[in-house]
XYZ file of N, CA and C in Angstrom:
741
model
N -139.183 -139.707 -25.885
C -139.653 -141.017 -25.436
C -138.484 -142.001 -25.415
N -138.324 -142.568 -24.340
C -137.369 -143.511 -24.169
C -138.043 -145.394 -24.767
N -137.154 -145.539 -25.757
C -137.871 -146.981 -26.009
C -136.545 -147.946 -25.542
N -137.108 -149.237 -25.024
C -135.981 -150.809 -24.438
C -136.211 -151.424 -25.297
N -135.063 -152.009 -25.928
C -134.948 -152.675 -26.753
C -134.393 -154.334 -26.130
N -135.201 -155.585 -25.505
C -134.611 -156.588 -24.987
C -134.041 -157.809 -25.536
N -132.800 -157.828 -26.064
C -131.991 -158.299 -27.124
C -131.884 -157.927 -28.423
N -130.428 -158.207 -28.258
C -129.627 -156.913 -29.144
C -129.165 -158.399 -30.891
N -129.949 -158.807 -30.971
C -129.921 -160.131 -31.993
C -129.842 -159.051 -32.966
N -129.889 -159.375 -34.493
C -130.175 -158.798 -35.918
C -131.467 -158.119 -35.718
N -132.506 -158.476 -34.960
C -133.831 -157.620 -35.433
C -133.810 -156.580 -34.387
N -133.143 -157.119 -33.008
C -133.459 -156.388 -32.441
C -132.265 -154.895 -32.773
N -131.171 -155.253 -33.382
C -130.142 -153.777 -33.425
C -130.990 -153.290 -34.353
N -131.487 -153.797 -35.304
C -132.087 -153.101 -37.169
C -133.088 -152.317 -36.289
N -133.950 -152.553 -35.305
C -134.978 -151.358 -34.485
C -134.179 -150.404 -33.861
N -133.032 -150.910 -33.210
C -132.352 -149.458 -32.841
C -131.512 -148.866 -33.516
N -131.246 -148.945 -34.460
C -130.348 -148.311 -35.883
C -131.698 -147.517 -35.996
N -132.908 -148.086 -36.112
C -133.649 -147.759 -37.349
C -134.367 -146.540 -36.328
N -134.742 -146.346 -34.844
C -134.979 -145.588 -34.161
C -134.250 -144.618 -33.589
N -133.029 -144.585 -33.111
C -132.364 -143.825 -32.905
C -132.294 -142.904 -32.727
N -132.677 -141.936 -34.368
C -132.494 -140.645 -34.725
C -133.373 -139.594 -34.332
N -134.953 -140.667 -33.762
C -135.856 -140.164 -33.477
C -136.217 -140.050 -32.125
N -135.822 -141.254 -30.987
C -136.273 -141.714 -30.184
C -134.788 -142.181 -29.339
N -134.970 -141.908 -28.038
C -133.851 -141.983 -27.021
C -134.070 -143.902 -27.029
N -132.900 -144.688 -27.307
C -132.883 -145.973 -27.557
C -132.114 -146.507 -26.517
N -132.373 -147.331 -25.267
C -131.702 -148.002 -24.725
C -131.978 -149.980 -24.608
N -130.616 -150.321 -24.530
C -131.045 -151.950 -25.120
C -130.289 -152.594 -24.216
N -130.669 -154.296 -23.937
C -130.191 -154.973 -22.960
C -130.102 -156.743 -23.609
N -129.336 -157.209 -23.568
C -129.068 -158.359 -23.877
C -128.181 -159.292 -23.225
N -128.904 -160.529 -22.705
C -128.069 -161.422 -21.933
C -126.752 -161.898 -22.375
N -126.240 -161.472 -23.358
C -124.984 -162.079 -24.040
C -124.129 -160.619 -23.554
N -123.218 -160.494 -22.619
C -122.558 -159.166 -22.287
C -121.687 -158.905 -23.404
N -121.489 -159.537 -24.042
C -120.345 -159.587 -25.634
C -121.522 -158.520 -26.256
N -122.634 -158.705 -26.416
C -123.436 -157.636 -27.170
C -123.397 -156.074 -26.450
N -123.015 -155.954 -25.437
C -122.489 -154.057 -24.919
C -121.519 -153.600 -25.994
N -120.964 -153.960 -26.591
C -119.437 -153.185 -27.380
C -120.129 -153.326 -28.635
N -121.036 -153.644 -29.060
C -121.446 -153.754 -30.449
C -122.656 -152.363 -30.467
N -123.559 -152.771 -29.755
C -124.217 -151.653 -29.179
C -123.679 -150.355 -28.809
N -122.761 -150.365 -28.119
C -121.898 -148.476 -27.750
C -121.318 -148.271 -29.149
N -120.954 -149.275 -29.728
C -120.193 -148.664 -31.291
C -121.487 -148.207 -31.978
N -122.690 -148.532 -31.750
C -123.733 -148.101 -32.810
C -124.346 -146.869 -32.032
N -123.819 -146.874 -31.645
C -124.584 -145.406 -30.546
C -125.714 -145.269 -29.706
N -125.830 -146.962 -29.288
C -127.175 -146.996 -28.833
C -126.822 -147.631 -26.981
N -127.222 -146.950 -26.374
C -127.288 -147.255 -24.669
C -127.652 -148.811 -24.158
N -126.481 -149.309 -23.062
C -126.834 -150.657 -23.155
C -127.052 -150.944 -21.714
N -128.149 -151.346 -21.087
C -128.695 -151.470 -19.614
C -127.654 -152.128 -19.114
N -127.564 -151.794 -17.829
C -126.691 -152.704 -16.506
C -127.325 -153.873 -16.415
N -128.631 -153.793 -16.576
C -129.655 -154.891 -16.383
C -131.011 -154.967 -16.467
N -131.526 -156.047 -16.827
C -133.075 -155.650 -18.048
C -134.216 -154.964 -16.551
N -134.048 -154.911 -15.668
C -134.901 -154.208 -15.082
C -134.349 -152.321 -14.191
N -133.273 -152.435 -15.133
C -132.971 -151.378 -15.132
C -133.395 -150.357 -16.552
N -133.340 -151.303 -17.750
C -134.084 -150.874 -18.476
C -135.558 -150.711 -18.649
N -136.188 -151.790 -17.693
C -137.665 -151.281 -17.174
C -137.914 -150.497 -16.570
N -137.203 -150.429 -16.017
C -137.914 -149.097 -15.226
C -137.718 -147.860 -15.751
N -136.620 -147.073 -16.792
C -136.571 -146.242 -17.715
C -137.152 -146.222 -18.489
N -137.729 -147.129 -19.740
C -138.488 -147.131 -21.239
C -139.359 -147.137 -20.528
N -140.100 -146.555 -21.747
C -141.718 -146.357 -21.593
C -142.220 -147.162 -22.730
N -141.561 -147.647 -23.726
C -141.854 -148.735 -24.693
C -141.389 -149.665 -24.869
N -141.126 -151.588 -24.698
C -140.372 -152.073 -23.872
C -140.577 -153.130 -25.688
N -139.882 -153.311 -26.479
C -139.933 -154.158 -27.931
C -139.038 -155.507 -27.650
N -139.829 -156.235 -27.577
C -138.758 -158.062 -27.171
C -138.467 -158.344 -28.299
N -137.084 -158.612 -28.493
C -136.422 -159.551 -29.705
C -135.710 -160.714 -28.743
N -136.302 -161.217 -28.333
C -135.619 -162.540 -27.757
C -136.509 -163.956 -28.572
N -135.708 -164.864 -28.395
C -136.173 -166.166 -28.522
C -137.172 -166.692 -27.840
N -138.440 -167.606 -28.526
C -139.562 -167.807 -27.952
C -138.889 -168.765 -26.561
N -137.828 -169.547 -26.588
C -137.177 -170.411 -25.844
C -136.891 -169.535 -24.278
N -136.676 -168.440 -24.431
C -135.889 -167.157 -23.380
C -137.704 -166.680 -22.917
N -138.483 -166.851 -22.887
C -139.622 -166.042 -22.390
C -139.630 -166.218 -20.973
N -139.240 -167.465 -20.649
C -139.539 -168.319 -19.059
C -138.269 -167.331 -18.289
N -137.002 -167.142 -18.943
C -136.473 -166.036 -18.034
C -136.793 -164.768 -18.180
N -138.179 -164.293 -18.312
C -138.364 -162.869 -18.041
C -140.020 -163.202 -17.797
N -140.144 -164.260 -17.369
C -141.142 -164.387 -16.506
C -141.965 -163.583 -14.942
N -140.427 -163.775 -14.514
C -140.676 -162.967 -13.265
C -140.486 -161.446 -13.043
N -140.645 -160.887 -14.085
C -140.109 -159.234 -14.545
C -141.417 -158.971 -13.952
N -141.362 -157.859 -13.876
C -142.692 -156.726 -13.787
C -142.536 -155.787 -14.741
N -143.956 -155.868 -16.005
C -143.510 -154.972 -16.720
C -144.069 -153.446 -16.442
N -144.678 -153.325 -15.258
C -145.361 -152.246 -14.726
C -145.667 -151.222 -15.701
N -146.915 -152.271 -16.289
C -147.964 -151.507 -17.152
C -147.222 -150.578 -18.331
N -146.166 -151.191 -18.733
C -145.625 -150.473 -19.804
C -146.123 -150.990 -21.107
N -146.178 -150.348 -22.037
C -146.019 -150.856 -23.931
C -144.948 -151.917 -24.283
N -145.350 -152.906 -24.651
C -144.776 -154.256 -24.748
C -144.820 -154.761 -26.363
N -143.923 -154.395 -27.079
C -143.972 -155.079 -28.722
C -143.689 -156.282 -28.391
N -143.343 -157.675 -29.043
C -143.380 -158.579 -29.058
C -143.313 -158.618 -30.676
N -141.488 -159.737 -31.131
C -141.658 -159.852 -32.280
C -141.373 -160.929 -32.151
N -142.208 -162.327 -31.296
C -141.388 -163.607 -31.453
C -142.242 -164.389 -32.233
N -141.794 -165.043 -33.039
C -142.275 -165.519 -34.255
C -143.245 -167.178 -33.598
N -144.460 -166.835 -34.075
C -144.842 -167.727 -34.136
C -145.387 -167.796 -32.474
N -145.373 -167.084 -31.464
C -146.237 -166.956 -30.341
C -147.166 -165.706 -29.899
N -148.330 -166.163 -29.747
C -149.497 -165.671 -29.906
C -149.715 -164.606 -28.516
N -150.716 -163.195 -28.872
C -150.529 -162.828 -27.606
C -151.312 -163.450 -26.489
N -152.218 -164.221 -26.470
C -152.364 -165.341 -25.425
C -151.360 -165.754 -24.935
N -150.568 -166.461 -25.690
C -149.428 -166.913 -24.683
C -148.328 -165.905 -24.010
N -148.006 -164.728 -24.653
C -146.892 -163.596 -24.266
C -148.089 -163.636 -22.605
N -149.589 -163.531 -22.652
C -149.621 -162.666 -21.359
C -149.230 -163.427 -20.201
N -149.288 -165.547 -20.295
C -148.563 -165.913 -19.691
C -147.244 -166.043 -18.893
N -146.795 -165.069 -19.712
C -145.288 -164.794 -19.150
C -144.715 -163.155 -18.550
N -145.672 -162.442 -19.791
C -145.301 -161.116 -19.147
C -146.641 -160.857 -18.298
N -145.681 -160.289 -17.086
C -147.017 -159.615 -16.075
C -147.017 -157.953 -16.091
N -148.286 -157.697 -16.316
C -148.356 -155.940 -15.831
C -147.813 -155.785 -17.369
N -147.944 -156.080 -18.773
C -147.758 -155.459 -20.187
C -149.014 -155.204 -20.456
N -148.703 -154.348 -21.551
C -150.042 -153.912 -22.373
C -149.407 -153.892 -23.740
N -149.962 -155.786 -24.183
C -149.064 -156.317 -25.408
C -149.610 -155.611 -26.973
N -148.129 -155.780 -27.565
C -148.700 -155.619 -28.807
C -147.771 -156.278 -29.887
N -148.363 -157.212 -30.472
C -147.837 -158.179 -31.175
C -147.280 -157.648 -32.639
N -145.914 -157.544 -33.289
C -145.700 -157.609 -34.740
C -144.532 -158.545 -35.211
N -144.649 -158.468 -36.490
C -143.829 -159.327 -37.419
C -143.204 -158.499 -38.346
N -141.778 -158.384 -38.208
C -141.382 -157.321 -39.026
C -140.206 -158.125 -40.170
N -140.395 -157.883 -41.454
C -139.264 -158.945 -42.214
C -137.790 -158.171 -42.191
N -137.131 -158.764 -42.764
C -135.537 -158.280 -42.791
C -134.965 -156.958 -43.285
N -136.096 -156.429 -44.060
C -136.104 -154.810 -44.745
C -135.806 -154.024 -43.904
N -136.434 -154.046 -42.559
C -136.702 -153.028 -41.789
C -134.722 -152.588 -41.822
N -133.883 -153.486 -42.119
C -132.660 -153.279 -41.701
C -132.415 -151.713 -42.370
N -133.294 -151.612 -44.104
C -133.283 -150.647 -44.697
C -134.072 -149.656 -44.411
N -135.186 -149.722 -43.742
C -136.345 -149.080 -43.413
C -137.534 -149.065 -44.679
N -137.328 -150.408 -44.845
C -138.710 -150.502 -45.836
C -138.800 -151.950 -45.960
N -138.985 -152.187 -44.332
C -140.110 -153.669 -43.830
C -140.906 -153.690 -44.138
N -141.799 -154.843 -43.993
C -143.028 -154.481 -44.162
C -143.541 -155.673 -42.603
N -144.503 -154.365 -41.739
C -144.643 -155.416 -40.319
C -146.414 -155.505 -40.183
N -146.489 -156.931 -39.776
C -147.887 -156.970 -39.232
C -147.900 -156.581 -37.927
N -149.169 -156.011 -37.763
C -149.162 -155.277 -36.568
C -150.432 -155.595 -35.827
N -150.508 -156.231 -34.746
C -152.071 -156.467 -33.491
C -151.734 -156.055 -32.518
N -152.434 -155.060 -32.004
C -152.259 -154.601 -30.880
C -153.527 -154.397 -29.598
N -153.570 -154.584 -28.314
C -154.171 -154.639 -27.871
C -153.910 -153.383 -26.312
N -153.363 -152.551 -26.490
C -152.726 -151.711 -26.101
C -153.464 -150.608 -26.601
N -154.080 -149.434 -25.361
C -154.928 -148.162 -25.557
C -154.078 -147.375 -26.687
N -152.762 -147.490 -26.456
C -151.924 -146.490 -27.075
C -151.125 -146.976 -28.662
N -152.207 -147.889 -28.897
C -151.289 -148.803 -30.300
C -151.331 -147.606 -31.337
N -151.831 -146.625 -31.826
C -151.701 -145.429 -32.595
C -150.606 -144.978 -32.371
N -149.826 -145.050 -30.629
C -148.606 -144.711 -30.788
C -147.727 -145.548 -30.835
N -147.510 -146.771 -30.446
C -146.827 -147.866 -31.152
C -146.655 -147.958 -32.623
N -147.732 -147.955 -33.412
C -147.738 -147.743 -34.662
C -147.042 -147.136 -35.796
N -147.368 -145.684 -34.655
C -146.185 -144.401 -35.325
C -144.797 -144.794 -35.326
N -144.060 -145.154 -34.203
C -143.275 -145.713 -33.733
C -142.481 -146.347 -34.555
N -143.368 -147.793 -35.060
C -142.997 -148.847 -36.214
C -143.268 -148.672 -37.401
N -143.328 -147.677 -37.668
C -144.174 -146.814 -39.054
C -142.017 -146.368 -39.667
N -141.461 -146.228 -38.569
C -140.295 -145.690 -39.288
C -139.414 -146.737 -39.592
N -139.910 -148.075 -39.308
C -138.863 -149.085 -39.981
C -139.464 -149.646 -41.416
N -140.808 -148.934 -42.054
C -141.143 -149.459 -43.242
C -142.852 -149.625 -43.150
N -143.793 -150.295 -43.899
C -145.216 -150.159 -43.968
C -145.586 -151.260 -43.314
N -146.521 -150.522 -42.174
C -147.450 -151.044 -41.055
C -148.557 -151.919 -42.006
N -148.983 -153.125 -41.297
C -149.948 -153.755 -41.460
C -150.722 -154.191 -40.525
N -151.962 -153.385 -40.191
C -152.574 -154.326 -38.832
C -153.796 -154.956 -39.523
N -153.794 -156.115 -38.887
C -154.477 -157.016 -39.474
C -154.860 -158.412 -38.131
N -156.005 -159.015 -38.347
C -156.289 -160.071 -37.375
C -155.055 -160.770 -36.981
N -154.735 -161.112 -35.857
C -153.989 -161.755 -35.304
C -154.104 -163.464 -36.124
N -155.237 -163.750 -36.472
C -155.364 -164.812 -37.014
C -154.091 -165.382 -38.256
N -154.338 -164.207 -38.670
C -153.409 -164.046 -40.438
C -152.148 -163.685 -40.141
N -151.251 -163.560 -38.955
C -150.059 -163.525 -38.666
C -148.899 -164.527 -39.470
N -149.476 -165.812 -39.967
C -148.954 -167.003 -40.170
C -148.934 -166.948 -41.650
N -149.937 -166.628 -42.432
C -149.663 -165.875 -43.870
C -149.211 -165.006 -44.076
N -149.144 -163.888 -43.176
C -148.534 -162.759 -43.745
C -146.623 -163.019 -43.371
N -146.539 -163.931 -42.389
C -144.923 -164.488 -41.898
C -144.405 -165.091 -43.180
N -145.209 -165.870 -44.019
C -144.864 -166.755 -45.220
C -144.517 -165.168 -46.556
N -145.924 -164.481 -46.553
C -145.574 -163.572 -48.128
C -144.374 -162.716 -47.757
N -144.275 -161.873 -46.345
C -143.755 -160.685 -45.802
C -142.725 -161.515 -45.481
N -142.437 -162.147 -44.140
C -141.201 -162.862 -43.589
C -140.118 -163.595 -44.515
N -141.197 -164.306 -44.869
C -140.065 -165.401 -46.363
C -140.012 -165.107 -47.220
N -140.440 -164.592 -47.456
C -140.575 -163.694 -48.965
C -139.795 -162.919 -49.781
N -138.873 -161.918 -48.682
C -137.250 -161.711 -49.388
C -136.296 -163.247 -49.646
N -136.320 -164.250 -49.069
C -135.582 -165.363 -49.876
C -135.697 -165.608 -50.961
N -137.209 -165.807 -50.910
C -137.978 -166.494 -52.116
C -137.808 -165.478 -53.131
N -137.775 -163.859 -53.082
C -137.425 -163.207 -54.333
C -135.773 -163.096 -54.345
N -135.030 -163.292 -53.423
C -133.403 -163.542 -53.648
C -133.233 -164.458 -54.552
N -134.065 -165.882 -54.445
C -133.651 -167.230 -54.947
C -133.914 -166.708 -56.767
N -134.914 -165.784 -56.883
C -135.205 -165.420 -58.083
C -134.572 -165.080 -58.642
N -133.941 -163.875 -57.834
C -132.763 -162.922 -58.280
C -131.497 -163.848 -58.721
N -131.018 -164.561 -57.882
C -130.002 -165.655 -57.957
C -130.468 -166.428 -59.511
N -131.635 -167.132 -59.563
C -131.860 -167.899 -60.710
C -131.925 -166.814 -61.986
N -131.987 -165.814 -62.219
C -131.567 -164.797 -63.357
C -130.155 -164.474 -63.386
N -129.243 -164.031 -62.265
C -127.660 -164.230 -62.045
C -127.750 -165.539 -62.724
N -127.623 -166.712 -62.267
C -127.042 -167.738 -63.143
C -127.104 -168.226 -64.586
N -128.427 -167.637 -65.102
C -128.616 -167.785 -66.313
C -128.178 -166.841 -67.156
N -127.957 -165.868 -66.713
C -127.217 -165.014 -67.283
C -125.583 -165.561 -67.434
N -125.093 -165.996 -66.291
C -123.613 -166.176 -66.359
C -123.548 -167.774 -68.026
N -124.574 -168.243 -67.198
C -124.789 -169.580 -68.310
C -124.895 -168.961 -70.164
N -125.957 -167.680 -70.128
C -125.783 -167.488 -71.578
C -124.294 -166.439 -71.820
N -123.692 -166.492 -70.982
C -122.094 -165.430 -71.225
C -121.728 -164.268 -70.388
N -123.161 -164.583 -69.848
C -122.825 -162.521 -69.220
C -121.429 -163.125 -68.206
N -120.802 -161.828 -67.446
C -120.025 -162.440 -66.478
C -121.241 -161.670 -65.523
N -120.758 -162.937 -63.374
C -121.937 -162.893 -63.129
C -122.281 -161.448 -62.514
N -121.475 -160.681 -61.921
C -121.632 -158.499 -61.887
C -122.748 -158.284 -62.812
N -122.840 -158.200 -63.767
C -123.332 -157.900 -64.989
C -124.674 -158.101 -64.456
N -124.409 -159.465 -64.739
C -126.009 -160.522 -64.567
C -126.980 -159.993 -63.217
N -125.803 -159.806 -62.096
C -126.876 -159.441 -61.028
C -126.983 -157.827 -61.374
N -126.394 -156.817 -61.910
C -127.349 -155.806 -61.728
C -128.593 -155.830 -62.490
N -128.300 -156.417 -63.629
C -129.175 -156.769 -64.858
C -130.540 -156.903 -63.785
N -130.223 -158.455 -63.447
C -131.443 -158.967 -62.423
C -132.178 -157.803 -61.504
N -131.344 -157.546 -60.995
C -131.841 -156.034 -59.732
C -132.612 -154.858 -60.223
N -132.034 -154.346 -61.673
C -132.220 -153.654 -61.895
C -133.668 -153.597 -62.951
N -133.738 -154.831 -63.194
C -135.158 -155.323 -63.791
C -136.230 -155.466 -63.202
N -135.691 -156.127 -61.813
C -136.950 -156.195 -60.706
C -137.358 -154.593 -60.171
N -136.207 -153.885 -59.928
C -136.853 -152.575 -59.529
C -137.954 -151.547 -60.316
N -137.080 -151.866 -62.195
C -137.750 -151.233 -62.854
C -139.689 -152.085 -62.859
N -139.928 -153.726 -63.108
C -140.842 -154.068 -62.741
C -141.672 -153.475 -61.808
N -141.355 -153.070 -60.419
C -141.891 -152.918 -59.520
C -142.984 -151.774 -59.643
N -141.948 -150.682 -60.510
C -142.795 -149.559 -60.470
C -143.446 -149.513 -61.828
N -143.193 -150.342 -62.622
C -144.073 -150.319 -63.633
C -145.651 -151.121 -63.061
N -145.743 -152.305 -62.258
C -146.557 -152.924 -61.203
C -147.556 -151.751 -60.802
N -146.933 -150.302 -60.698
C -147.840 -149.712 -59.804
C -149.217 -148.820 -60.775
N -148.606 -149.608 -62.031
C -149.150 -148.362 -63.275
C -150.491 -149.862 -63.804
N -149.715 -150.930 -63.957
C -150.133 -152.075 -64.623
C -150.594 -153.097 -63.435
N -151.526 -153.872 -64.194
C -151.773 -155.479 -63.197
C -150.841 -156.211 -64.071
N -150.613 -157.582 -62.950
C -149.551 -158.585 -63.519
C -150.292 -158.968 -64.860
N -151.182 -159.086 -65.399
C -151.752 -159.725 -66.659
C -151.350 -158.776 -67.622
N -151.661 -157.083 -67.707
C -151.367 -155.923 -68.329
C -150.056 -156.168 -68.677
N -149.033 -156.413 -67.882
C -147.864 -156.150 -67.565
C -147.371 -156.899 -68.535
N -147.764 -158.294 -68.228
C -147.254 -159.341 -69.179
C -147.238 -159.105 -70.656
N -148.711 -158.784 -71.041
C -149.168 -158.517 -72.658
C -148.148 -157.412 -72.991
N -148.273 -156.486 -72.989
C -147.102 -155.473 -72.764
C -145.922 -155.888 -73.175
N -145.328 -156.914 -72.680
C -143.790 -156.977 -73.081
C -143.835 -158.090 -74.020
N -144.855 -158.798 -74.097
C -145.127 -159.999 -74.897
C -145.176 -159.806 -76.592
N -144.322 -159.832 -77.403
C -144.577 -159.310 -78.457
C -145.462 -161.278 -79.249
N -145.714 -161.039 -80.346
C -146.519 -162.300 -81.098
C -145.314 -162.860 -81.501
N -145.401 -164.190 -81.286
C -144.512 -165.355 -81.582
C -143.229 -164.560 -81.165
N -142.740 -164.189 -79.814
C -141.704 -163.383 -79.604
C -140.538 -164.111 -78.401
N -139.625 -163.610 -78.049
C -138.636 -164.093 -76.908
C -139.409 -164.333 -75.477
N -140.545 -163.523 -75.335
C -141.183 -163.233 -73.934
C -141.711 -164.566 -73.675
N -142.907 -164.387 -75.051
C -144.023 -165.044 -74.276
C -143.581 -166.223 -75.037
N -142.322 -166.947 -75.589
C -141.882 -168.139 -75.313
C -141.333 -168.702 -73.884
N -140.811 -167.505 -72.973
C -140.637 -167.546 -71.954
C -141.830 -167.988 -71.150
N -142.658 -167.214 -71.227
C -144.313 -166.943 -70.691
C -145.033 -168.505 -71.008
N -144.669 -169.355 -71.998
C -145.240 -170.843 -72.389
C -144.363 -171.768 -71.371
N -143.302 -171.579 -71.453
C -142.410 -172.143 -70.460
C -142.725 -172.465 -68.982
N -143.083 -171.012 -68.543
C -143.612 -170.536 -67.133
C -144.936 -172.234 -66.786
N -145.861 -171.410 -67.626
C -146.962 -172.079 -67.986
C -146.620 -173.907 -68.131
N -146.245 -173.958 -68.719
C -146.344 -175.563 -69.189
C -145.557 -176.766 -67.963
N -144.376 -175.650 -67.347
C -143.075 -176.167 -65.907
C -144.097 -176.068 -64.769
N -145.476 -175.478 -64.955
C -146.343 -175.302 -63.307
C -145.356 -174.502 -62.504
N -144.757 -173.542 -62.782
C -143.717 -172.516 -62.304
C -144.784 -171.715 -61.878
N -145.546 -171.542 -61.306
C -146.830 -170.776 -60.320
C -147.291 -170.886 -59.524
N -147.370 -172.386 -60.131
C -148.116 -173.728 -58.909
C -146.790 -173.826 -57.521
N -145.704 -174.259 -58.795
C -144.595 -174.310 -57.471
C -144.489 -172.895 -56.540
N -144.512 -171.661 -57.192
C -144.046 -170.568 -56.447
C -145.387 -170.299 -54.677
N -146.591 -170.877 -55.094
C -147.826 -170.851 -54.868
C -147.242 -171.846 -53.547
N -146.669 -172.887 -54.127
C -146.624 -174.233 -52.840
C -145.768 -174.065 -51.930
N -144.049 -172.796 -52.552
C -143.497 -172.372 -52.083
C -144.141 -171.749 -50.510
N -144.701 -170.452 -51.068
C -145.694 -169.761 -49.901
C -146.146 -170.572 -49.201
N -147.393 -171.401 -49.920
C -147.949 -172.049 -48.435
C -147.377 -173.255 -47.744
N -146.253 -173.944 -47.991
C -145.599 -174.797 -47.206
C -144.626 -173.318 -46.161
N -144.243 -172.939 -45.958
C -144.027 -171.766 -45.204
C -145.138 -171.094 -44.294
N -146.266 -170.802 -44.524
C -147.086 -170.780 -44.467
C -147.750 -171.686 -43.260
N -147.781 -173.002 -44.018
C -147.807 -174.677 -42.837
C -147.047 -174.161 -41.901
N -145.790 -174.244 -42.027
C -144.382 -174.656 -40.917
C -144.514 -173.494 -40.073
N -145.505 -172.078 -40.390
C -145.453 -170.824 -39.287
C -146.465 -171.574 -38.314
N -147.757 -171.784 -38.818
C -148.958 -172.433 -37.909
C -148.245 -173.702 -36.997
N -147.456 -174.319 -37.501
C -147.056 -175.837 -36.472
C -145.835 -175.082 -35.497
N -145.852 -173.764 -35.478
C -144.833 -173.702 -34.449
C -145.217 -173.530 -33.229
C-alpha cells in the first residue's frame, strides 16, 4: 500500500519514519528545502502534490489549518484522507477537500517514538484500515468527534505538562545537592518505575503504599494537599482544554 504524506513538518516526517518499514511512503511539501531531508530519511518526495495523488491510496495531511485554501482545488478522487489539523472539524475539512473519504486524528509527540497516543473519528468505509495503519505509531483512540478538544489537552499537552514535572524534580534535586544528570535520571527513572507500578495499583493504593506514618512521603502528600497542587494541575488541563475549543 502506497501511503502520501502532505507536508513533511515534525508530525508529518514522525508518520513516515514511523511507516516506512511497513508501508511504501511517499511525501510532498511546499517548502522544496524539505526534498533533501526526506531522501536522507529514505522516504520518496513527489514532483508535485497531485502527483502524489494520484499514486497513494492513503493521502495523511500535516499541513497548517492556514494552507487548506491551497489544496482546495485538488481532487482527492475518492481516496482515504487522515487529517491531523488541530483544532478543525471534519465538517469543515469536507469544505475544502473534494472527492475524500475523511478521517480525522490527533496524534501527540510520542508517535516520534511509536508510543502516541491518537484520537481517532473516522467516517471512511475503510477506517479498520486506517486504524491498523495508525495503530503503528502508538494506541488508537476512537472516540466522538465531540471530545477531540479534551483528549488534545490530556494526550496533546500532556507530554509538557509531565516534562514541566520532570524538570520541577531535576531542580529540586540540583537545589538539595544532587548534580543536575543525577537528578534527571532519578526523575525519569521514578516516573517509569511509577507507571508500571500504576498498572498493579490505583493512584490512592499507590499513595498509602509509599506513605509510611508521620514519614518523608506523606509530609510531601500534606504539602500537595494544603498548595491546591491538584486543583492547579486540574486548571492546567482544562485551560488547554478552553484554548483547543476557541480555535
Amino acid at each position: 500500500m502506497m501511503i502520501g504524506i502532505i507536508g513533511y513538518g515534525n508530525m508529518g516526517r514522525a508518520f513516515a519514519l514511523g511507516l516506512k518499514d511497513k508501508y511504501d511512503v511517499i511525501s510532498y511539501d511546499k517548502d522544496p528545502s524539505k526534498k533533501e531531508l526526506a531522501l536522507e530519511d529514505g522516504i520518496g518526495f513527489a514532483s508535485s502534490v497531485e502527483f502524489l495523488l494520484d499514486n497513494a491510496e492513503v493521502v495523511i495531511l500535516s499541513i497548517k489549518p492556514q494552507d487548506l485554501t491551497a489544496i482546495s482545488s485538488l481532487d482527492f478522487k475518492n481516496k482515504s484522507v487522515v487529517s491531523m489539523l488541530a483544532g478543525v472539524n471534519v465538517s469543515r475539512l469536507k469544505e475544502y477537500i473534494k472527492n475524500g473519504k475523511l478521517t480525522r486524528i490527533m496524534p501527540n509527540l510520542a508517535v516520534l517514538c511509536k508510543k502516541g497516543v491518537i484520537a481517532f473519528y473516522s467516517e471512511d468505509e475503510k477506517k479498520e484500515t486506517i486504524k491498523n495503519i495508525i495503530e503503528n505509531l502508538g494506541k488508537v483512540y476512537e472516540i466522538e468527534e465531540k471530545h477531540f478538544d479534551a483528549f488534545t489537552a490530556l494526550g496533546g499537552s500532556g507530554p509538557a505538562f509531565i516534562a514541566s514535572i520532570v524538570e520541577a524534580m531535576r531542580l529540586s534535586g540540583v537545589y538539595m545537592g544532587l548534580n543536575k544528570d543525577i537528578s534527571y535520571d532519578i526523575a525519569i527513572n521514578t516516573i517509569e518505575g511509577v507507571l508500571e507500578l500504576l498498572k498493579a495499583y490505583s493512584e490512592e493504593e499507590l499513595i498509602l503504599k509509599v506513605s509510611s506514618p508521620a514519614g518523608t512521603t506523606i509530609e510531601g502528600i500534606y504539602n500537595i494537599e494544603k498548595s491546591g497542587l491538584k486543583g492547579i494541575l486540574m486548571e492546567t488541563f482544562i485551560k488547554a482544554y478552553q484554548k483547543s475549543k476557541s480555535l
